[in-house]
Short mmCIF file of C-alpha atoms and ligand atoms in Angstrom, two decimals:
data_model
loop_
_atom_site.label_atom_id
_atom_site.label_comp_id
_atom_site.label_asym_id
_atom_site.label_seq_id
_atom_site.Cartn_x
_atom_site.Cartn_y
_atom_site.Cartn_z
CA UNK A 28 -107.82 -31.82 -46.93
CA UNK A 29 -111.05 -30.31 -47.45
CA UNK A 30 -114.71 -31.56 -46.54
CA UNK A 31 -115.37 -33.20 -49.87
CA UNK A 32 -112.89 -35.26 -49.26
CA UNK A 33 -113.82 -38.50 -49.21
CA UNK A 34 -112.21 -40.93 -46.20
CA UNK A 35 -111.88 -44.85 -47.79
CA UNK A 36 -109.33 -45.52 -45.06
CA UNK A 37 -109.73 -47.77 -42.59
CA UNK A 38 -110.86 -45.23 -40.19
CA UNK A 39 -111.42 -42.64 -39.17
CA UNK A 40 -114.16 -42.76 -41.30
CA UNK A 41 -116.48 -40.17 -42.71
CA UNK A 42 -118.98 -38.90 -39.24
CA UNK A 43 -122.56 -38.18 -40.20
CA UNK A 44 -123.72 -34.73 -39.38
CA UNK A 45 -126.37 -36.08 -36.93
CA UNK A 46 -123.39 -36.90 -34.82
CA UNK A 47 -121.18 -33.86 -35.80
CA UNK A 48 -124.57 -32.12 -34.58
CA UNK A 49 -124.83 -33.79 -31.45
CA UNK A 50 -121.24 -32.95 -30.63
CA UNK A 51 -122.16 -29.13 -30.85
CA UNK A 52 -124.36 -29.88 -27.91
CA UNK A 53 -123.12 -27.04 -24.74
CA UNK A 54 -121.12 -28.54 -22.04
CA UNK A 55 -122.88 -30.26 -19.00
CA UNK A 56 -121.09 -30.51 -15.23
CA UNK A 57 -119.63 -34.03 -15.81
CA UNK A 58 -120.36 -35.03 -11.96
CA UNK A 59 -123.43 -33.76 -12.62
CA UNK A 60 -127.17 -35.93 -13.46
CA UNK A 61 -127.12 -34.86 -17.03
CA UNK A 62 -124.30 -36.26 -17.81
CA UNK A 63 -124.79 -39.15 -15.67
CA UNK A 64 -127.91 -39.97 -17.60
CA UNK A 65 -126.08 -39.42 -21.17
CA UNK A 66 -122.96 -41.60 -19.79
CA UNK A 67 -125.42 -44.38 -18.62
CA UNK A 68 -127.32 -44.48 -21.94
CA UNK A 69 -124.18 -44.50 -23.71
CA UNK A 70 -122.62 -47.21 -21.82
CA UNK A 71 -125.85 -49.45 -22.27
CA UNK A 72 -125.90 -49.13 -25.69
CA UNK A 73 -121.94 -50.19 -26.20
CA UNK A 74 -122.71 -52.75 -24.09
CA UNK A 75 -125.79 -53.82 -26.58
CA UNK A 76 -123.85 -53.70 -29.63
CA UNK A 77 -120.55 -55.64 -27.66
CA UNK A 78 -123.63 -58.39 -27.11
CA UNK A 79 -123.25 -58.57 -23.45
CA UNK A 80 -124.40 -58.06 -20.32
CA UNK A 81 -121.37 -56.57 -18.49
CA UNK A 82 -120.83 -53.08 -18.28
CA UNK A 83 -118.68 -51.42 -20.65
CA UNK A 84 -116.36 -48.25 -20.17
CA UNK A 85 -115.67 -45.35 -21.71
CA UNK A 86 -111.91 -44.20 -22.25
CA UNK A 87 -111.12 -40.85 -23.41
CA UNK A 88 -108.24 -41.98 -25.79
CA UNK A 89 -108.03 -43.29 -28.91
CA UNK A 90 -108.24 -47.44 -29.66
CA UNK A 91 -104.31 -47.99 -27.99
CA UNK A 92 -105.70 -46.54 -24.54
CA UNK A 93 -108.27 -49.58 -24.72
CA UNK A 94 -105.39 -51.55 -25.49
CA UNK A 95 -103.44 -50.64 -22.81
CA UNK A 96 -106.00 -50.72 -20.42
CA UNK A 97 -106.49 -54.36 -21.20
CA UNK A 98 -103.16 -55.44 -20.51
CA UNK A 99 -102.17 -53.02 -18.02
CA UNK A 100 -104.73 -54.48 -15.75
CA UNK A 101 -104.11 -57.85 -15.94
CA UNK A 102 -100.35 -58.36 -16.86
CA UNK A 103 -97.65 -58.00 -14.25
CA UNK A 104 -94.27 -58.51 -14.16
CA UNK A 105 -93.09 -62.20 -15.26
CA UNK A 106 -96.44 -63.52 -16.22
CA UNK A 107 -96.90 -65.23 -19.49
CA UNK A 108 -99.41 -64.01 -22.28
CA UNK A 109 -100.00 -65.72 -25.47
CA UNK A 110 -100.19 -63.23 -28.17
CA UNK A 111 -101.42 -63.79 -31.77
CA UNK A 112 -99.09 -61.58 -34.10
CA UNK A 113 -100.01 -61.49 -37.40
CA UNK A 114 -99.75 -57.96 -38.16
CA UNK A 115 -98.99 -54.42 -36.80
CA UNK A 116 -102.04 -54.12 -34.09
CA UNK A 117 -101.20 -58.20 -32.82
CA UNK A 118 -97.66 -57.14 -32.65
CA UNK A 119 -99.05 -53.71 -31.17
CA UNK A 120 -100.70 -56.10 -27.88
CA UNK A 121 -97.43 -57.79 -27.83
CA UNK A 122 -95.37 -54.72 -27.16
CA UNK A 123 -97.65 -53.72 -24.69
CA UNK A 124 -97.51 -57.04 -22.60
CA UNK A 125 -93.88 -56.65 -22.36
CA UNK A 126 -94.20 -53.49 -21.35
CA UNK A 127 -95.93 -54.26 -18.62
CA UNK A 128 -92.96 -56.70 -17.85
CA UNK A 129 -95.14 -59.97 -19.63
CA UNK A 130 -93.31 -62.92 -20.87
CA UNK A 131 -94.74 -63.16 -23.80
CA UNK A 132 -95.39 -66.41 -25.95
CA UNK A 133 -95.66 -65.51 -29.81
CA UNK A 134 -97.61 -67.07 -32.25
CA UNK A 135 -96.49 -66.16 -35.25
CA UNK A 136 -99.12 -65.81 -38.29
CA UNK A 137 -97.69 -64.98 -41.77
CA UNK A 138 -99.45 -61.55 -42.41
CA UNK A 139 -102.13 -62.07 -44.97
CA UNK A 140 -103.38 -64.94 -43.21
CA UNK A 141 -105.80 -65.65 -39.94
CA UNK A 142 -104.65 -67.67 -36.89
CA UNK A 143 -105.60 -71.00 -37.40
CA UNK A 144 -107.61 -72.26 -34.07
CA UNK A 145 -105.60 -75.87 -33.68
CA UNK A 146 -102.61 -74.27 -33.54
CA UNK A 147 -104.17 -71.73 -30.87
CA UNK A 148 -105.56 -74.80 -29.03
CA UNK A 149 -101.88 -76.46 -28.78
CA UNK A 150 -100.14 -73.30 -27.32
CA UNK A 151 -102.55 -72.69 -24.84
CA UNK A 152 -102.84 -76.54 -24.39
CA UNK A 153 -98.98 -76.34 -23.95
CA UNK A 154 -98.96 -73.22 -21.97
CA UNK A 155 -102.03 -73.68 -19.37
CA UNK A 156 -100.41 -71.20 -16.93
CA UNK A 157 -100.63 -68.16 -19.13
CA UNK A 158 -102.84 -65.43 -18.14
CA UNK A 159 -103.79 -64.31 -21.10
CA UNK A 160 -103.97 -64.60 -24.57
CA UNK A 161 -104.26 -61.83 -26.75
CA UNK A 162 -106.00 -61.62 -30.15
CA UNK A 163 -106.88 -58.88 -32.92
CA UNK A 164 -110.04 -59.93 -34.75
CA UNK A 165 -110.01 -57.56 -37.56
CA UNK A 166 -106.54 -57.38 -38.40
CA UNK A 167 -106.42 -54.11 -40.03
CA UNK A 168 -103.16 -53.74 -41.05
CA UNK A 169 -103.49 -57.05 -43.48
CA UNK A 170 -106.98 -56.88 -43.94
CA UNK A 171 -107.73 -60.61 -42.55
CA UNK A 172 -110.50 -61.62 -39.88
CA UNK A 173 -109.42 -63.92 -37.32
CA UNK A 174 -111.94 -66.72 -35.93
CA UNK A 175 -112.84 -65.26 -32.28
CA UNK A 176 -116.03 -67.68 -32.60
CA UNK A 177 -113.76 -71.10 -33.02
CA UNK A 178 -110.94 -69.55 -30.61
CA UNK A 179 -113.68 -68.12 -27.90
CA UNK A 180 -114.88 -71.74 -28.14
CA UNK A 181 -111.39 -72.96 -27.66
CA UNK A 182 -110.40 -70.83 -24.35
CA UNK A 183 -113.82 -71.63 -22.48
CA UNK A 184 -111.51 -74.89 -21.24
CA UNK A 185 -108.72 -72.88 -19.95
CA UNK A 186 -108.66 -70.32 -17.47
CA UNK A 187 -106.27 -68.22 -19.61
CA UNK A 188 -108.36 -65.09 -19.97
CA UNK A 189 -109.38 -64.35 -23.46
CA UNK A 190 -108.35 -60.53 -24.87
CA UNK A 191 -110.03 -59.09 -27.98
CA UNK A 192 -109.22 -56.18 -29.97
CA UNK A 193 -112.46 -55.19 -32.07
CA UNK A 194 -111.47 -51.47 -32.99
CA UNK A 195 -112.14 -51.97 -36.52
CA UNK A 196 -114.95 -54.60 -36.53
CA UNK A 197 -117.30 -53.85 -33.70
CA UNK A 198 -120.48 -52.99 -35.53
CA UNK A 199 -119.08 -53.81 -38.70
CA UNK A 200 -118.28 -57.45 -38.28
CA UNK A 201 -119.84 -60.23 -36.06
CA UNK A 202 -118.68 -60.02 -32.27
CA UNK A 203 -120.81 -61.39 -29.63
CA UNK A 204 -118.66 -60.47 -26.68
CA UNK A 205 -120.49 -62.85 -24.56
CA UNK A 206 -121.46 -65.90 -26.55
CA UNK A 207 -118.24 -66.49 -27.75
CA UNK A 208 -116.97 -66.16 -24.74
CA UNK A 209 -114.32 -63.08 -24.53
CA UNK A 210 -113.16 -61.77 -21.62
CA UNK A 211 -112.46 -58.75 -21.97
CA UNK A 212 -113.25 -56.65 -25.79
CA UNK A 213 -111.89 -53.13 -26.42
CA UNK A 214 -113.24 -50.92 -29.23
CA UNK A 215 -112.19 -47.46 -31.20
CA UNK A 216 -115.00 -44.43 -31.71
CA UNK A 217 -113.70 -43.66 -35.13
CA UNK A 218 -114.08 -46.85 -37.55
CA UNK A 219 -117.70 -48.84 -38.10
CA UNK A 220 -119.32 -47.10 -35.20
CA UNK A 221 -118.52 -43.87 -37.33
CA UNK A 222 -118.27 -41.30 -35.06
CA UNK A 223 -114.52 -38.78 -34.60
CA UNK A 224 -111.60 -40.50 -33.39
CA UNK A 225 -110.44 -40.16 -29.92
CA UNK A 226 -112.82 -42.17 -27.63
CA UNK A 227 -112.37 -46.16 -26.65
CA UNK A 228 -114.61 -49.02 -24.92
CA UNK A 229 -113.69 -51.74 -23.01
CA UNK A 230 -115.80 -54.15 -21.43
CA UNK A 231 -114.54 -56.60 -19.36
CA UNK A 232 -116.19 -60.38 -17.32
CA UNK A 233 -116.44 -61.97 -14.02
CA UNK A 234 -113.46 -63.90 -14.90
CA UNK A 235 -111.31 -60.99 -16.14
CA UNK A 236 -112.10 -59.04 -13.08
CA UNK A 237 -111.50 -61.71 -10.45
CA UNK A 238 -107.76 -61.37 -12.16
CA UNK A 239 -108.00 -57.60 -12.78
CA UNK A 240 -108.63 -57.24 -8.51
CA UNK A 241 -105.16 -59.80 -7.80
CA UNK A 242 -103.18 -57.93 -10.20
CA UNK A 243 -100.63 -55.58 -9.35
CA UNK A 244 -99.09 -53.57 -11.88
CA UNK A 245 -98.72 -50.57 -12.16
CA UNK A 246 -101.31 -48.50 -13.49
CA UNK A 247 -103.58 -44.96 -12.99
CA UNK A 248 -105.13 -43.15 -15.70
CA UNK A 249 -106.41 -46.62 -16.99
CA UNK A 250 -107.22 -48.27 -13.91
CA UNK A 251 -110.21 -50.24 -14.42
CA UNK A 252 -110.93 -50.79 -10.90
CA UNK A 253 -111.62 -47.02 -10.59
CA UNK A 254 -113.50 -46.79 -14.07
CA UNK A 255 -115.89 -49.76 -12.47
CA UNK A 256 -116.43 -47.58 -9.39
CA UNK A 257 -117.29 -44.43 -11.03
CA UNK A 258 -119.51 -46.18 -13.20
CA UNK A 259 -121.56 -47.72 -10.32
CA UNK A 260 -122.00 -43.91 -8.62
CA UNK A 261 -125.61 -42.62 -8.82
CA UNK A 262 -125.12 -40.73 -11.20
CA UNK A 263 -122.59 -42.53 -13.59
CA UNK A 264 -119.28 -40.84 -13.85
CA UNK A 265 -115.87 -41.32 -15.07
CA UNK A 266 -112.88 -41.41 -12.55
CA UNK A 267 -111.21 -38.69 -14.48
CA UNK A 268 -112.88 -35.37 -16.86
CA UNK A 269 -114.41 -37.35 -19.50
CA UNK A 270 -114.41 -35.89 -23.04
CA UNK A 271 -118.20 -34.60 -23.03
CA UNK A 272 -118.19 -33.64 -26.26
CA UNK A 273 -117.13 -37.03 -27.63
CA UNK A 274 -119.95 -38.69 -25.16
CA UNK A 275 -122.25 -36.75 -26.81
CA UNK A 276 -120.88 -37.98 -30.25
CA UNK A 277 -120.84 -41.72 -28.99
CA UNK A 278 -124.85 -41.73 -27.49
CA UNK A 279 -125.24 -40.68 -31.42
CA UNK A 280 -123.34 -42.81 -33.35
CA UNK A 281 -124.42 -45.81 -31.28
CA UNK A 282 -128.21 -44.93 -31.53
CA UNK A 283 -127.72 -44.62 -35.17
CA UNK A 284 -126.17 -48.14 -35.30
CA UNK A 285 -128.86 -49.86 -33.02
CA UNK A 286 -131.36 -47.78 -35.29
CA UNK A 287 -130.08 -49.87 -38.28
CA UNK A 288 -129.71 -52.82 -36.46
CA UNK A 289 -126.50 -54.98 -36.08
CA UNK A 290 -127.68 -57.68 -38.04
CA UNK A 291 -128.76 -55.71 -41.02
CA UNK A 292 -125.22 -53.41 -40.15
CA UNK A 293 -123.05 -56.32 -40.37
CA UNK A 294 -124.67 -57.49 -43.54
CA UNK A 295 -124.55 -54.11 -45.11
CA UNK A 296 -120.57 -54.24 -44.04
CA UNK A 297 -120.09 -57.96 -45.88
CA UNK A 298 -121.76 -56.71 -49.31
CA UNK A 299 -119.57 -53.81 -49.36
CA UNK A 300 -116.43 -55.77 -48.47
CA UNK A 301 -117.45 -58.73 -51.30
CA UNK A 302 -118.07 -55.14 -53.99
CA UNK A 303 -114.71 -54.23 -53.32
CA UNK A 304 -113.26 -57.52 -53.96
CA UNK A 305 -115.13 -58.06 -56.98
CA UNK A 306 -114.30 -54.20 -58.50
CA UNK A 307 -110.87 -54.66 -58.08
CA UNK A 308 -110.25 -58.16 -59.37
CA UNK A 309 -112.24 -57.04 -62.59
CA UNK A 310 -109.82 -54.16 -62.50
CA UNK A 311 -107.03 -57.27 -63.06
CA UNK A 312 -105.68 -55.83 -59.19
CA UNK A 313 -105.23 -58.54 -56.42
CA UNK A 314 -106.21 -59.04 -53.29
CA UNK A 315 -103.87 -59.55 -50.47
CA UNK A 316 -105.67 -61.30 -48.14
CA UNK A 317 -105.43 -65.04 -48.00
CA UNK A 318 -108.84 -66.41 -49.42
CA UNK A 319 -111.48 -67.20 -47.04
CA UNK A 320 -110.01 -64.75 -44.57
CA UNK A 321 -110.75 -61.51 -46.03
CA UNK A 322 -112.20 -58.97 -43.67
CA UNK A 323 -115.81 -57.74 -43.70
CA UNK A 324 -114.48 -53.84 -43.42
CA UNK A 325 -111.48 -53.67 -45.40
CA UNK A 326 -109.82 -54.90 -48.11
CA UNK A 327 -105.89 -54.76 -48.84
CA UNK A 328 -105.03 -54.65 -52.47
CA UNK A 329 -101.30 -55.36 -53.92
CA UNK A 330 -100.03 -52.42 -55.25
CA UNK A 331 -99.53 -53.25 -59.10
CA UNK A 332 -95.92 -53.28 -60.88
CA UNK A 333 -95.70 -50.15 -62.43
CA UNK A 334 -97.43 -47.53 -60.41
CA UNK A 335 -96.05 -46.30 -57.60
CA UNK A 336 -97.71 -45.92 -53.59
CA UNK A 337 -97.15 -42.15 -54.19
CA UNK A 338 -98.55 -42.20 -57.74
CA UNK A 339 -101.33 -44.33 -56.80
CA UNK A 340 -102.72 -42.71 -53.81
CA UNK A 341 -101.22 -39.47 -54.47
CA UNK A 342 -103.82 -39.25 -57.52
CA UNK A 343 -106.82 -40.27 -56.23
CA UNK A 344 -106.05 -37.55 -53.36
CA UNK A 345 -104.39 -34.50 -55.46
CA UNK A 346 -106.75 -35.35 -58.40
CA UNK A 347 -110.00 -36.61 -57.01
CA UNK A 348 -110.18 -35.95 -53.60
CA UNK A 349 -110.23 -39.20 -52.48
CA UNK A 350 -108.07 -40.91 -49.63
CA UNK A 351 -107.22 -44.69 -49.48
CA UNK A 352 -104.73 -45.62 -46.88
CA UNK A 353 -100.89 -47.33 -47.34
CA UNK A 354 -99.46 -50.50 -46.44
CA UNK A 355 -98.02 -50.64 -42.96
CA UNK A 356 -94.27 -51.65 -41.83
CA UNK A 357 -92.52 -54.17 -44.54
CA UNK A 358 -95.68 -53.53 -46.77
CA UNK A 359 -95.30 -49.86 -46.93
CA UNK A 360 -95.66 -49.25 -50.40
CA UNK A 361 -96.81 -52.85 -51.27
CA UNK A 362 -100.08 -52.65 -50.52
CA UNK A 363 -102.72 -50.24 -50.80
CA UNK A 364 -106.12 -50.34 -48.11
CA UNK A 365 -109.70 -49.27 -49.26
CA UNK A 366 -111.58 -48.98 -45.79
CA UNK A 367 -115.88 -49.59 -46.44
CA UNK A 368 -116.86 -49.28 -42.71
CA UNK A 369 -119.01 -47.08 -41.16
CA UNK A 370 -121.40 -45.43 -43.24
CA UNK A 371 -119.29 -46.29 -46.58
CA UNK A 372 -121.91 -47.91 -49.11
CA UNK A 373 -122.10 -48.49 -52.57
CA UNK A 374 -121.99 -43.97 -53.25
CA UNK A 375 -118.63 -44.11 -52.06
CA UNK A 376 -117.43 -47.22 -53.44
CA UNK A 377 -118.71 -46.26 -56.82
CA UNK A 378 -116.95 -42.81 -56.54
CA UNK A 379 -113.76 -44.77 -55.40
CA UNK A 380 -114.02 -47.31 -58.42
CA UNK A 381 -114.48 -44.49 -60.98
CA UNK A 382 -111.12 -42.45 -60.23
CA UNK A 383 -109.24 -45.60 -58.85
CA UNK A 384 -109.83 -46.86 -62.78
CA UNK A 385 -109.13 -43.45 -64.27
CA UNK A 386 -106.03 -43.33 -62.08
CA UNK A 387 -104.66 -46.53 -63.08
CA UNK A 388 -105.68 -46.18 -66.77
CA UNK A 389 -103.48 -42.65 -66.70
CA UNK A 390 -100.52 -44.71 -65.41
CA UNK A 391 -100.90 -47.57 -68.40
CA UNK A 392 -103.19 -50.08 -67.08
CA UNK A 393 -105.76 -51.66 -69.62
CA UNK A 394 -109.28 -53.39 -68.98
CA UNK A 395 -112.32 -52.33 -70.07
CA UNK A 396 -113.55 -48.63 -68.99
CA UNK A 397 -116.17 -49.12 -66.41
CA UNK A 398 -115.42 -52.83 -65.50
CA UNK A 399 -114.59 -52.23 -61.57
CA UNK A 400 -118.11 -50.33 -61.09
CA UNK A 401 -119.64 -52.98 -63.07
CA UNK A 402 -118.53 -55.87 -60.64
CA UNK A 403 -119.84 -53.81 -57.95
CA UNK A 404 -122.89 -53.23 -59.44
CA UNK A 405 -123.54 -56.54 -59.62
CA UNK A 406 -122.88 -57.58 -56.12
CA UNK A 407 -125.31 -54.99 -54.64
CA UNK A 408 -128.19 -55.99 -57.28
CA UNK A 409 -128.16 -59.44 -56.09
CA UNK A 410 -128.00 -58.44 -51.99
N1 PLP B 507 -106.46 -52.14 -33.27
C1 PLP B 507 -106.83 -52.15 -34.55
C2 PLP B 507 -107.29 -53.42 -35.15
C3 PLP B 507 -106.77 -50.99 -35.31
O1 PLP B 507 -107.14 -50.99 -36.58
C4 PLP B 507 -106.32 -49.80 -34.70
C5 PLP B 507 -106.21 -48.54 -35.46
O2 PLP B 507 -106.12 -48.52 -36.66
C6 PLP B 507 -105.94 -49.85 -33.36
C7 PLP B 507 -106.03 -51.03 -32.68
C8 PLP B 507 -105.42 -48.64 -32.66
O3 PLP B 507 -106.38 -47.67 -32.57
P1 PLP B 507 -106.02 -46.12 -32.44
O4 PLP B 507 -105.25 -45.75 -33.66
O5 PLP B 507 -107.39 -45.52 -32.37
O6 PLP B 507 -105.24 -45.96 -31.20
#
């Protein structure tokens, strides 16, 4: 890979160089006021774009440390947890309840499609002594949104805390931690907040730390506990050496969101998600998603008979520098993922479109030259 190299996976996405700047920033004590100040203006601002109130943490670890943090902290041996599995990162929370020695109550979602909240609603109804339930609301290995709003609503009637994984829609999609009610929401560095890969976010309730304090399981690096009481030292610090660097990276990226605003971010996100839709139906390619639960920062798109994964994506990389991601698990090879978060606008779809139609037409596909840019051309001139 070289820097022209254009990222349309689903993360990590392309950094801008006022963050790549920032990162070049020297090295500060990390007990030290500096960095207390940069850690505490860091932390406010996650917590501004999670829409809460609560504090929010800092891991030094990619989007799976948040993960495991999460259920780590509140899962110990025997207790139930409702998970939502409808794809590699549901099934990913699953693993990690049991794990942590959870008995763990499944629902199952055919991948494509988002959890429907009455079915949600008659689990938990069902199963009123589970401690948690765990959902993924950008489901990025099927490219499907599930409805945090209807099933935030949902758990505010049941003690069972309420677990969100947002790594690939925080800041991309809508997720007011607080309004809808989660409990505890984890995020990634490296997909619509746009900066490198390698640091998570957590923040975490009342609720979820009432159960947090009674658990006991067993847990260290990602003790939350201890992340709560290094955050509340004059100056802010983080129980363990923080990445500084990546701190650095993160006060940028999220100033540079809040600078755009979330509204306008989010609405940026759903025009480039409906371009990509449009550009590759008029390309005669379809979607994978079950309509009406596409997500707002990617977009899964069957592989078509008579091109291969490797021919596919192995052209638009060898021959136009240009990376879209693979199917996971039993759609390796299926599917094929165009990721439009972050910074990713209509210049990089358009670039995308181009060689993604000049790479199919060189493998035998027909439609009219120009047709997939067209369609998105017309969904940016009328947003
Ligand atoms: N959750 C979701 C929805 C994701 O898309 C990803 C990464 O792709 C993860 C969790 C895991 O994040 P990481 O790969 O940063 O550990």
């Amino acid at each position: 890979m070289d820097d022209t190299t254009l990222l349309m996976i689903p993360g990590p996405t392309t950094v801008p160089k006022r963050v790549l700047d920032a990162m070049s920033q020297p090295i500060v004590n990390h007990r030290g006021a500096e960095y207390g100040e940069i850690l505490g203006e860091t932390t406010a601002m996650m917590s501004d774009v999670f829409q809460t109130d609560n504090p929010s943490y800092l891991l030094t670890g990619s989007g799976t440390s948040a993960m495991e943090a999460a259920i780590a902290n509140i899962v110990e041996k025997g207790d139930k947890v409702i998970n939502v599995v409808g794809g590699k990162f549901g099934q990913r929370l699953q693993q990690l309840t049991e794990v942590y020695g959870g008995e763990s109550i499944e629902i199952t979602v055919p991948w494509g499609h988002a959890v429907d909240p009455a079915e949600v609603k008659r689990v938990v109804e069902e199963n009123d002594d589970a401690k948690a339930l765990t959902l993924v609301h950008n489901e990025s290995s099927t490219a499907v949104v599930n409805p945090i709003k209807e099933v935030g609503e949902i758990m505010k009637d049941y003690d069972t805390l309420f677990v969100v994984d947002t790594v690939s829609s925080l800041a991309g999609d809508n997720v007011k931690v607080q309004d809808y009610g989660l409990d505890i929401c984890l995020t990634g560095s490296q997909k619509c907040i746009a900066a490198p890969p390698g640091m998570a976010a957590i923040t975490v309730n009342d609720d979820a730390w009432n159960v947090i304090e009674k658990t006991n399981s067993p847990r260290y690096y990602l003790d939350l506990l201890k992340m709560k009481k290094s955050g509340e030292k004059q100056p802010a610090q983080t129980p363990y050496t923080p990445n500084v660097s990546m701190t650095y990276a993160m006060k940028e990226a999220l100033t540079m969101v809040l600078e755009e605003g979330l509204d306008a971010r989010i609405k940026r996100h759903h025009v480039g998600a409906e371009a990509t839709r449009a550009a590759a139906q008029a390309l005669g390619l379809e979607l994978f998603a079950n309509e009406g639960d596409y997500s707002n920062t990617l977009t899964a798109i069957k592989m078509p008979e008579g091109v291969t994964d490797d021919q596919l994506r192995g052209t638009m990389r060898n021959k136009y520098n240009i990376e879209l991601a693979g199917g996971q698990d039993h759609l390796k090879g299926n599917v094929f993922r165009i990721g439009h978060m972050g910074l990713t606008g209509l210049f990089e779809l358009s670039a995308t479109f181009t060689c993604l139609e000049m790479t199919l037409k060189e493998f035998g596909f027909e439609f009219e030259t120009g047709a997939g840019v067209a369609a998105l051309e017309e969904v940016y001139l009328k947003n």
